[in-house]
Structures are given as C-alpha cells and as structure tokens.
Coordinates of C-alpha atoms and ligand atoms in Angstrom, one line a residue:
X1 CA 0.0 0.0 0.0
X2 CA 1.3 3.4 -0.9
X3 CA 2.2 5.7 2.0
X4 CA 2.3 9.4 1.5
X5 CA 0.9 12.5 3.1
X6 CA -2.5 13.8 2.0
X7 CA -3.6 17.4 2.4
X8 CA -5.3 16.7 5.7
X9 CA -2.1 15.2 7.2
X10 CA -0.2 18.4 6.9
X11 CA -0.6 21.7 8.7
X12 CA -1.3 23.9 5.7
X13 CA -2.7 26.9 7.5
X14 CA -1.4 30.2 6.2
X15 CA 1.5 28.5 4.3
X16 CA 3.0 29.3 0.9
X17 CA 2.2 26.2 -1.2
X18 CA 3.6 25.1 -4.5
X19 CA 0.9 23.1 -6.3
X20 CA 1.7 21.0 -9.4
X21 CA -1.5 20.8 -11.5
X22 CA -2.1 19.4 -14.9
X23 CA -3.5 22.3 -16.9
X24 CA -2.4 20.9 -20.2
X25 CA -5.7 21.7 -21.8
X26 CA -6.6 21.6 -25.5
X27 CA -6.2 25.1 -26.8
X28 CA -6.3 26.8 -30.2
X29 CA -5.7 30.4 -31.0
X30 CA -5.8 31.2 -27.3
X31 CA -9.3 29.5 -26.9
X32 CA -9.6 26.6 -24.5
X33 CA -11.8 23.8 -25.8
X34 CA -12.2 21.7 -22.7
X35 CA -11.9 22.9 -19.1
X36 CA -12.2 19.4 -17.5
X37 CA -8.6 19.5 -16.3
X38 CA -9.0 22.9 -14.7
X39 CA -12.1 21.9 -12.9
X40 CA -10.5 18.8 -11.6
X41 CA -8.0 20.7 -9.4
X42 CA -10.5 23.3 -8.1
X43 CA -11.3 21.3 -4.9
X44 CA -7.6 21.3 -4.0
X45 CA -7.3 25.0 -4.8
X46 CA -10.4 25.9 -2.8
X47 CA -9.2 23.8 0.2
X48 CA -5.9 25.6 0.3
X49 CA -7.6 29.0 -0.1
X50 CA -10.0 28.2 2.7
X51 CA -6.9 27.5 4.8
X52 CA -5.5 31.0 4.0
X53 CA -2.6 29.6 2.0
X54 CA -0.8 31.5 -0.7
X55 CA -0.9 29.3 -3.8
X56 CA 1.8 29.1 -6.5
X57 CA 0.4 26.9 -9.3
X58 CA 2.7 25.2 -11.8
X59 CA 1.8 23.4 -15.0
X60 CA 3.1 22.7 -18.5
X61 CA 1.1 23.2 -21.7
X62 CA 1.9 21.4 -25.0
X63 CA 5.4 20.3 -25.9
X64 CA 7.7 23.4 -25.8
X65 CA 10.8 21.1 -26.0
X66 CA 9.9 20.1 -29.5
X67 CA 9.7 23.7 -30.7
X68 CA 13.0 24.6 -28.9
X69 CA 14.6 21.6 -30.7
X70 CA 13.4 23.0 -34.0
X71 CA 15.4 26.2 -33.2
X72 CA 12.4 28.4 -32.2
X73 CA 13.1 31.3 -29.8
X74 CA 11.4 31.6 -26.4
X75 CA 9.2 34.4 -27.8
X76 CA 8.0 32.1 -30.6
X77 CA 7.4 29.2 -28.3
X78 CA 5.5 31.5 -25.9
X79 CA 3.1 32.5 -28.7
X80 CA 2.1 28.9 -28.9
X81 CA 2.3 27.6 -25.4
X82 CA 1.9 30.4 -22.9
X83 CA -0.4 29.6 -19.9
X84 CA -1.8 33.1 -19.9
X85 CA -5.2 32.1 -21.3
X86 CA -5.4 29.4 -18.7
X87 CA -4.9 32.0 -15.9
X88 CA -7.9 33.9 -17.3
X89 CA -10.1 30.8 -17.6
X90 CA -9.2 29.7 -14.1
X91 CA -10.1 33.2 -12.8
X92 CA -13.5 32.7 -14.4
X93 CA -14.0 29.3 -12.8
X94 CA -12.9 30.4 -9.4
X95 CA -14.5 33.9 -9.5
X96 CA -11.2 35.1 -8.0
X97 CA -8.1 36.9 -9.2
X98 CA -5.3 34.7 -10.5
X99 CA -2.0 36.5 -10.8
X100 CA -0.2 35.3 -13.9
X101 CA 3.6 35.5 -13.4
X102 CA 4.4 36.2 -17.0
X103 CA 8.2 36.2 -16.8
X104 CA 8.5 33.7 -14.0
X105 CA 10.1 31.0 -16.1
X106 CA 12.5 31.2 -19.0
X107 CA 14.8 28.6 -20.6
X108 CA 17.5 29.2 -18.0
X109 CA 16.0 31.0 -15.0
X110 CA 13.2 31.1 -12.5
X111 CA 12.2 34.2 -10.5
X112 CA 13.3 34.0 -6.9
X113 CA 10.5 36.1 -5.5
X114 CA 6.7 35.7 -5.9
X115 CA 4.3 38.6 -5.3
X116 CA 2.1 38.2 -2.2
X117 CA -1.0 37.2 -4.2
X118 CA -3.5 34.5 -3.0
X119 CA -3.1 32.6 -6.3
X120 CA -0.2 32.9 -8.7
X121 CA 0.1 30.8 -11.9
X122 CA 3.7 30.5 -13.1
X123 CA 4.4 30.5 -16.8
X124 CA 4.7 27.1 -18.6
X125 CA 7.1 25.1 -16.5
X126 CA 8.5 23.4 -19.6
X127 CA 9.9 26.6 -20.8
X128 CA 12.8 25.8 -18.5
X129 CA 15.2 23.1 -19.7
X130 CA 15.5 21.7 -16.2
X131 CA 11.9 20.5 -16.0
X132 CA 12.0 17.5 -18.3
X133 CA 15.6 16.8 -17.3
X134 CA 14.3 16.3 -13.7
X135 CA 17.0 18.8 -12.7
X136 CA 17.5 19.3 -9.0
X137 CA 19.0 22.8 -9.2
X138 CA 15.9 24.0 -11.0
X139 CA 13.7 22.2 -8.5
X140 CA 15.5 23.7 -5.5
X141 CA 14.9 27.2 -6.9
X142 CA 11.2 26.5 -7.3
X143 CA 11.1 24.9 -3.8
X144 CA 12.6 28.1 -2.3
X145 CA 9.4 29.9 -3.3
X146 CA 7.2 27.9 -0.8
X147 CA 7.0 26.0 2.4
X148 CA 5.0 23.0 1.2
X149 CA 4.5 21.1 -2.1
X150 CA 1.2 19.5 -3.4
X151 CA 1.0 17.1 -6.3
X152 CA -2.5 17.5 -7.9
X153 CA -1.4 16.8 -11.4
X154 CA -2.4 13.1 -11.7
X155 CA -2.4 13.2 -15.5
X156 CA 1.4 13.8 -15.6
X157 CA 2.5 11.8 -12.5
X158 CA 4.0 9.1 -14.7
X159 CA 6.6 11.6 -15.9
X160 CA 10.0 11.8 -14.3
X161 CA 10.0 15.6 -14.3
X162 CA 11.5 18.1 -11.8
X163 CA 8.1 19.5 -10.7
X164 CA 7.0 15.9 -9.7
X165 CA 10.1 14.1 -8.7
X166 CA 12.7 16.6 -7.6
X167 CA 10.7 19.3 -5.6
X168 CA 9.5 16.7 -3.0
X169 CA 13.2 16.2 -2.0
X170 CA 13.3 19.7 -0.7
X171 CA 9.8 20.3 0.8
X172 CA 7.3 18.4 2.9
X173 CA 5.0 17.1 0.2
X174 CA 1.5 15.6 -0.2
X175 CA -1.1 14.4 -2.7
X176 CA -3.8 16.9 -3.6
X177 CA -7.4 15.9 -3.5
X178 CA -7.5 14.9 -7.2
X179 CA -4.5 12.6 -6.9
X180 CA -5.8 11.1 -3.7
X181 CA -9.2 10.4 -5.4
X182 CA -7.7 8.9 -8.5
X183 CA -5.4 6.6 -6.6
X184 CA -8.1 5.6 -4.1
X185 CA -10.7 4.6 -6.7
X186 CA -8.3 3.0 -9.2
X187 CA -6.2 1.5 -6.4
X188 CA -9.2 -0.3 -4.9
X189 CA -10.1 -1.7 -8.3
X190 CA -6.7 -3.1 -8.8
X191 CA -6.0 -4.3 -5.3
X192 CA -9.3 -5.3 -3.8
X193 CA -12.1 -5.2 -6.4
X194 CA -15.6 -6.2 -5.8
X195 CA -16.4 -9.1 -8.1
X196 CA -17.3 -9.9 -10.8
X197 CA -14.5 -7.6 -12.1
X198 CA -14.6 -7.0 -15.8
X199 CA -12.0 -5.2 -17.9
X200 CA -12.7 -3.6 -21.2
X201 CA -9.8 -2.7 -23.6
X202 CA -9.9 -1.1 -26.9
X203 CA -7.8 1.3 -28.9
X204 CA -5.3 1.0 -31.7
X205 CA -2.3 -1.2 -31.1
X206 CA -1.8 -4.5 -29.2
X207 CA 1.9 -3.6 -28.7
X208 CA 1.0 -0.5 -26.8
X209 CA -1.3 -2.4 -24.5
X210 CA 0.4 -5.7 -23.9
X211 CA 1.5 -4.8 -20.4
X212 CA -2.0 -3.6 -19.5
X213 CA -3.6 -6.8 -21.0
X214 CA -1.1 -9.0 -19.0
X215 CA -1.6 -7.2 -15.7
X216 CA -5.4 -7.0 -16.0
X217 CA -5.6 -10.7 -16.8
X218 CA -4.2 -11.4 -13.4
X219 CA -6.9 -9.2 -11.8
X220 CA -10.1 -9.4 -13.8
X221 CA -12.7 -12.2 -14.2
X222 CA -13.2 -11.4 -17.9
X223 CA -11.4 -9.1 -20.3
X224 CA -13.5 -7.8 -23.2
X225 CA -11.6 -6.6 -26.3
X226 CA -12.6 -4.1 -28.9
X227 CA -11.0 -1.4 -31.0
X228 CA -8.4 -1.9 -33.7
X229 CA -6.4 -4.3 -31.6
X230 CA -9.0 -7.1 -32.2
X231 CA -7.8 -7.6 -35.8
X232 CA -4.3 -8.5 -34.6
X233 CA -6.0 -11.2 -32.5
X234 CA -8.1 -12.4 -35.5
X235 CA -4.9 -12.6 -37.5
X236 CA -3.4 -14.7 -34.8
X237 CA -6.4 -17.0 -35.1
X238 CA -5.8 -17.2 -38.9
X239 CA -9.0 -15.2 -39.7
X240 CA -9.5 -12.8 -42.7
X241 CA -9.2 -9.2 -41.6
X242 CA -9.3 -7.5 -45.0
X243 CA -7.7 -4.1 -44.8
X244 CA -8.3 -3.7 -41.1
X245 CA -5.6 -2.1 -39.0
X246 CA -3.0 -4.8 -38.1
X247 CA -0.2 -4.5 -35.5
X248 CA 2.1 -7.0 -37.2
X249 CA 4.6 -7.0 -34.3
X250 CA 1.8 -8.0 -31.9
X251 CA 0.6 -11.2 -33.7
X252 CA 2.8 -13.6 -31.8
X253 CA 1.9 -12.0 -28.5
X254 CA -1.8 -12.1 -29.4
X255 CA -1.4 -15.9 -30.0
X256 CA 0.0 -16.4 -26.5
X257 CA -2.6 -14.2 -24.9
X258 CA -5.4 -16.1 -26.5
X259 CA -4.6 -19.1 -24.4
X260 CA -6.1 -17.2 -21.5
X261 CA -9.8 -18.0 -21.5
X262 CA -10.6 -14.8 -19.7
X263 CA -10.2 -12.9 -23.0
X264 CA -13.5 -12.3 -24.9
X265 CA -13.3 -11.2 -28.6
X266 CA -16.1 -9.7 -30.6
X267 CA -18.1 -12.1 -32.7
X268 CA -19.1 -9.6 -35.3
X269 CA -17.8 -6.3 -36.6
X270 CA -19.0 -3.2 -38.5
X271 CA -16.9 -2.9 -41.6
X272 CA -16.4 0.0 -44.0
X273 CA -15.2 0.3 -47.6
X274 CA -12.8 3.1 -46.6
X275 CA -11.6 4.9 -43.5
X276 CA -14.1 7.7 -43.8
X277 CA -16.9 9.2 -41.7
X278 CA -19.3 8.6 -44.6
X279 CA -18.0 5.2 -45.8
X280 CA -20.3 2.5 -46.9
X281 CA -20.8 0.1 -44.0
X282 CA -21.9 -3.5 -43.3
X283 CA -22.1 -5.9 -40.5
X284 CA -20.2 -9.2 -40.8
X285 CA -19.2 -12.0 -38.5
X286 CA -15.6 -12.1 -37.3
X287 CA -13.4 -13.7 -39.9
X288 CA -15.6 -12.7 -42.8
X289 CA -14.2 -9.3 -43.7
X290 CA -13.9 -9.1 -47.5
X291 CA -10.7 -7.9 -49.2
X292 CA -10.4 -4.1 -49.2
X293 CA -12.9 -3.7 -46.4
X294 CA -11.9 -2.7 -42.9
X295 CA -13.4 -3.2 -39.5
X296 CA -14.2 0.1 -37.7
X297 CA -16.6 -1.0 -34.8
X298 CA -17.9 -3.9 -32.9
X299 CA -21.1 -5.4 -34.2
X300 CA -24.6 -5.7 -32.5
X301 CA -24.3 -9.3 -31.5
X302 CA -21.0 -8.4 -29.7
X303 CA -22.7 -5.5 -28.0
X304 CA -25.3 -7.9 -26.7
X305 CA -22.7 -10.4 -25.6
X306 CA -20.7 -7.7 -23.8
X307 CA -23.8 -6.5 -22.0
X308 CA -24.6 -10.0 -20.8
X309 CA -21.1 -10.3 -19.3
X310 CA -21.3 -6.9 -17.8
X311 CA -24.8 -7.4 -16.4
X312 CA -23.7 -8.6 -12.9
X313 CA -20.4 -6.8 -12.8
X314 CA -19.4 -5.0 -9.5
X315 CA -16.3 -3.4 -10.9
X316 CA -15.5 -2.3 -14.4
X317 CA -12.3 -0.8 -15.7
X318 CA -12.2 0.5 -19.3
X319 CA -9.4 1.9 -21.4
X320 CA -9.6 2.6 -25.2
X321 CA -12.6 3.1 -27.4
X322 CA -14.2 0.0 -29.0
X323 CA -14.4 1.6 -32.5
X324 CA -13.7 4.7 -34.4
X325 CA -15.9 6.8 -32.1
X326 CA -14.9 10.0 -33.8
X327 CA -17.1 9.0 -36.8
X328 CA -20.8 8.8 -35.8
X329 CA -21.4 5.8 -38.0
X330 CA -18.8 3.8 -36.1
X331 CA -19.3 5.1 -32.6
X332 CA -22.2 2.8 -31.7
X333 CA -20.2 0.1 -29.9
X334 CA -18.4 2.6 -27.7
X335 CA -21.6 4.6 -27.1
X336 CA -23.8 1.6 -26.3
X337 CA -21.4 0.1 -23.8
X338 CA -20.8 3.5 -22.2
X339 CA -24.5 4.0 -21.8
X340 CA -24.9 0.5 -20.4
X341 CA -22.3 1.1 -17.8
X342 CA -24.3 4.0 -16.5
X343 CA -27.1 1.6 -15.6
X344 CA -25.0 -0.8 -13.6
X345 CA -24.8 -1.0 -9.8
X346 CA -21.0 -1.2 -10.0
X347 CA -17.9 0.8 -9.7
X348 CA -17.3 2.0 -13.2
X349 CA -13.9 3.4 -14.1
X350 CA -12.8 5.0 -17.3
X351 CA -9.1 5.4 -18.0
X352 CA -8.3 8.8 -19.4
X353 CA -7.3 9.8 -23.0
X354 CA -9.6 8.8 -25.8
X355 CA -12.0 6.7 -23.7
X356 CA -12.5 9.7 -21.4
X357 CA -13.1 11.9 -24.5
X358 CA -15.6 9.4 -25.8
X359 CA -17.7 9.2 -22.6
X360 CA -17.6 13.0 -22.4
X361 CA -18.7 13.3 -26.0
X362 CA -21.7 11.1 -25.4
X363 CA -22.7 12.8 -22.2
X364 CA -22.2 9.8 -19.8
X365 CA -19.1 11.0 -17.9
X366 CA -21.1 12.3 -14.9
X367 CA -23.0 9.1 -14.5
X368 CA -19.9 6.9 -14.2
X369 CA -18.1 6.4 -10.9
X370 CA -14.8 7.8 -12.1
X371 CA -13.3 9.2 -15.3
X372 CA -9.6 9.5 -14.9
X373 CA -7.9 12.8 -15.9
X374 CA -4.8 10.8 -16.9
X375 CA -4.5 8.9 -20.2
X376 CA -0.9 7.8 -20.0
X377 CA -0.9 7.9 -16.2
X378 CA -3.9 5.6 -15.8
X379 CA -2.6 3.2 -18.4
X380 CA 0.7 2.9 -16.5
X381 CA -1.3 2.5 -13.3
X382 CA -3.3 -0.4 -14.9
X383 CA 0.0 -1.9 -16.1
X384 CA 0.8 -2.2 -12.4
X385 CA 3.7 0.3 -12.7
X386 CA 4.6 2.7 -9.9
X387 CA 4.2 6.3 -11.0
X388 CA 7.4 8.3 -10.5
X389 CA 5.4 11.3 -9.2
X390 CA 3.7 9.1 -6.5
X391 CA 7.0 7.4 -5.6
X392 CA 8.5 10.9 -5.0
X393 CA 5.6 11.6 -2.5
X394 CA 6.4 8.3 -0.7
X395 CA 10.1 9.3 -0.5
X396 CA 9.2 12.7 0.8
X397 CA 6.9 11.1 3.4
X398 CA 9.8 9.1 4.7
X399 CA 12.0 12.1 4.8
X400 CA 9.6 14.6 6.5
X401 CA 7.5 12.4 8.7
Ligands
AMP501 P1 -5.6 4.3 -28.2 O1 -5.0 5.7 -28.2 O2 -4.7 3.2 -28.4 O3 -6.6 4.1 -27.1 O4 -6.5 4.4 -29.6 C1 -7.6 5.2 -29.7 C2 -7.9 5.3 -31.2 O5 -8.2 4.0 -31.7 C3 -9.1 6.2 -31.4 O6 -8.7 7.3 -32.1 C4 -10.0 5.3 -32.3 O7 -10.6 6.0 -33.4 C5 -9.1 4.2 -32.8 N1 -9.8 3.0 -33.2 C6 -10.7 2.3 -32.5 N2 -11.1 1.3 -33.2 C7 -10.5 1.3 -34.4 C8 -10.6 0.5 -35.5 N3 -11.4 -0.6 -35.6 N4 -9.8 0.9 -36.6 C9 -9.0 1.9 -36.5 N5 -8.9 2.7 -35.5 C10 -9.6 2.4 -34.4

C-alpha cells in the first residue's frame, strides 16, 4: 500500500504552497476547448484558499521542448504555449483573481520572488530546460518559493520531471485531493475489487497495451476486447481481416494471450469500404471481412454479448474506445457500452485519454463512478507500474514524517 501525506495530514494553515497541477488543456488560438482538467483541481485550490494559503500553481502546456529543438526562440514558443489564457479561464471558474507570473520561467532562469498574491500561476514550466531533465537545481529554486508542495497533477504523474520528482526532495509534500481520489478509486479496483470484475480494452495497437492486458488478466474475471487491436487477435487465429488495422509486431503475443480463457473477442464487426466518416458500411461475423474492407466498430451481437457479461459486474475498468468513435457511423459500440455502464450497480472506471473523450462526448461521464484525468498515467497504473510522481511523494513522506 502506498504511504504518502495527503492534504489533511499536513498543517497547511497560512502556508505558501507550490501546487503542481495538470492544466495541459486543449487550446487553439488562445481559446480553451475543454476545461475538465482545470475543474479537476478546483477542490484542492479551494481547500488551500480556505486555509488561508498563498498558492503558487505550476503546470506545463503542450510540448515546448519540440519547438525549442526546431530552433524556435522563447518568444516564438511562448506564442504557442503560454499559460496566460489558462490563468484567465481559471479566474472565471474560481471567481477570484489569478495573478499570472508572465516572466517567471525562461529557458534558464526562475524568478526568486513571488508577489504576495493569493493565487499565482507560473508561466509554462516546460519553458525551462530543467523540468523535463528532472534537474535538482531547478527544483530547488522552485522549492525556495514555498513551504509545502502538493501534487495535484495526476495526468502527468507518470513523468520523471522536476516538478513531480525533484521538488519533493526539498519540501514536505503531499497528494492533492484529485491525486488522492484517482489513486483511491483505481487502487481499490486493482487491489481489492468487488467481483465480478470486468476489464474492457480497446484502442489502436496491441503492442502499446500488452502490459495492461497482461496485468489486467491477473486481476479481472473477464477481459472484453474491442477497437483496432482485435484484428491482430483475429490474424493470430488465422481469420480474414481484409484491410483492417494490423499490428504485425503484436501477432505472436496475441497468440500467446489467446490461451487465456478470460479474453472475450467480438463475434461480429461493422466494416467500411474506406476509412471515412461517410464510408459504406456492413455488419459481418468475425473472420468474414472481405478484401479491401476494414473493421471500424464492434457489431450488434457483440454489444449484446458484452452487456450479458457486464450485467452482474461489480467493478468495471475500461481503457480505449471500441471503435472509431470520432465517426458517428462507427461510434455505436463505444456509445452503447458506455450507456450500459451508467445503468449498472457497479464501480465504473474509465481510463483517461480517448476513452474519457468518448464518454464526455456522449454525455455519460457524470453518470460513471470515475473518469480519470490521466490517459498515459492511468494506463501505466493499470499496467501495475509505480508512477514516479507518486513514488516521489512516498520518499518525501519518509524524509519529512
Ligand atoms: P488508443 O490511443 O490506443 O486508445 O487508440 C484510440 C484510437 O483508436 C481512437 O482514435 C479510435 O478511433 C481508434 N480505433 C478504435 N477502433 C478502431 C478501428 N477498428 N480501426 C481503426 N482505429 C480504431
């Protein structure tokens, strides 16, 4: 069991607190398209404000490193990835002034003094080279701005970055309310699930998800597969897959995995004559995909089968859409199963990323037990890996307890 401080374990009253949040929101031309990640950290922010803390928020946005590598200047990178619009949006959500420390972070320096505002948001932390290098000198400078550190950025906690892994070496550190909630719900599912426990996995490649499949197979009672990865399994069974997406490198692994009888494959698929939202479509049984056609969704018989298996579930963990949910015509499998989960008397957990985007799109997110804010982070969690950002909190606990 993980042991780290939570917010309630520390005496936060009146303290200056550095809070790592995940405000890496989708943004175009300065307009934010989805505020879910901002909303997710509001309980922690409000808790600290109620306790008269001075908050210094840190986050990254986008991938500045790639632009620097292309030879772009800080000013050019800023145009694309400044957190300024995020400060404005957060101000709207909180109904409270958020001071944006515009020049707080450059490629080589960090300001050494923060104005005495209730909430300050630092400029994109990845503007500094030290962040992704997990640099301790950089972390120490940030740590000197505060008396406590809080990790509320679950979605990035699988990264070995300075704002997650190095700062907790210098300050008493704890998990924020979001991180605590994510770990509690997903940790219970992985360690002591109520049964039957059903896993659902979709998405593109088998190779990307081998470790999740292997780890989930040791925990679940049944593992339902959908998405593009099923065609690699069909190929492993010697079935025709037409032009469907194939992960050639995963075929041998799929053969081995198929020996595990917990795996349930779709019995029918919705096929298309091309990869297009308006493609011609048909339903065929697995193995009967004609040449030049490709499978883009699970079929109606499979939806029925999956619902039968899910009917009595007490815990469900789902990662990866079951079809190309971005196209309405091929969204039915993902949509139907998401809707069905909302009717169950079970703990229903959606890993982040595309599966979270899908349940949001269909309007079911609020009716499920938990939709993780971390795509990569929840995937690594389901793989059974320790997240570096959480390990850093455990180390900090030992150091400061
Ligand atoms: P992942 O990031 O691995 O979870 O993959 C998610 C992507 O898989 C989504 O963009 C889906 O559109 C895509 N996907 C799901 N089913 C299929 C399919 N049958 N063929 C091609 N892409 C698919």
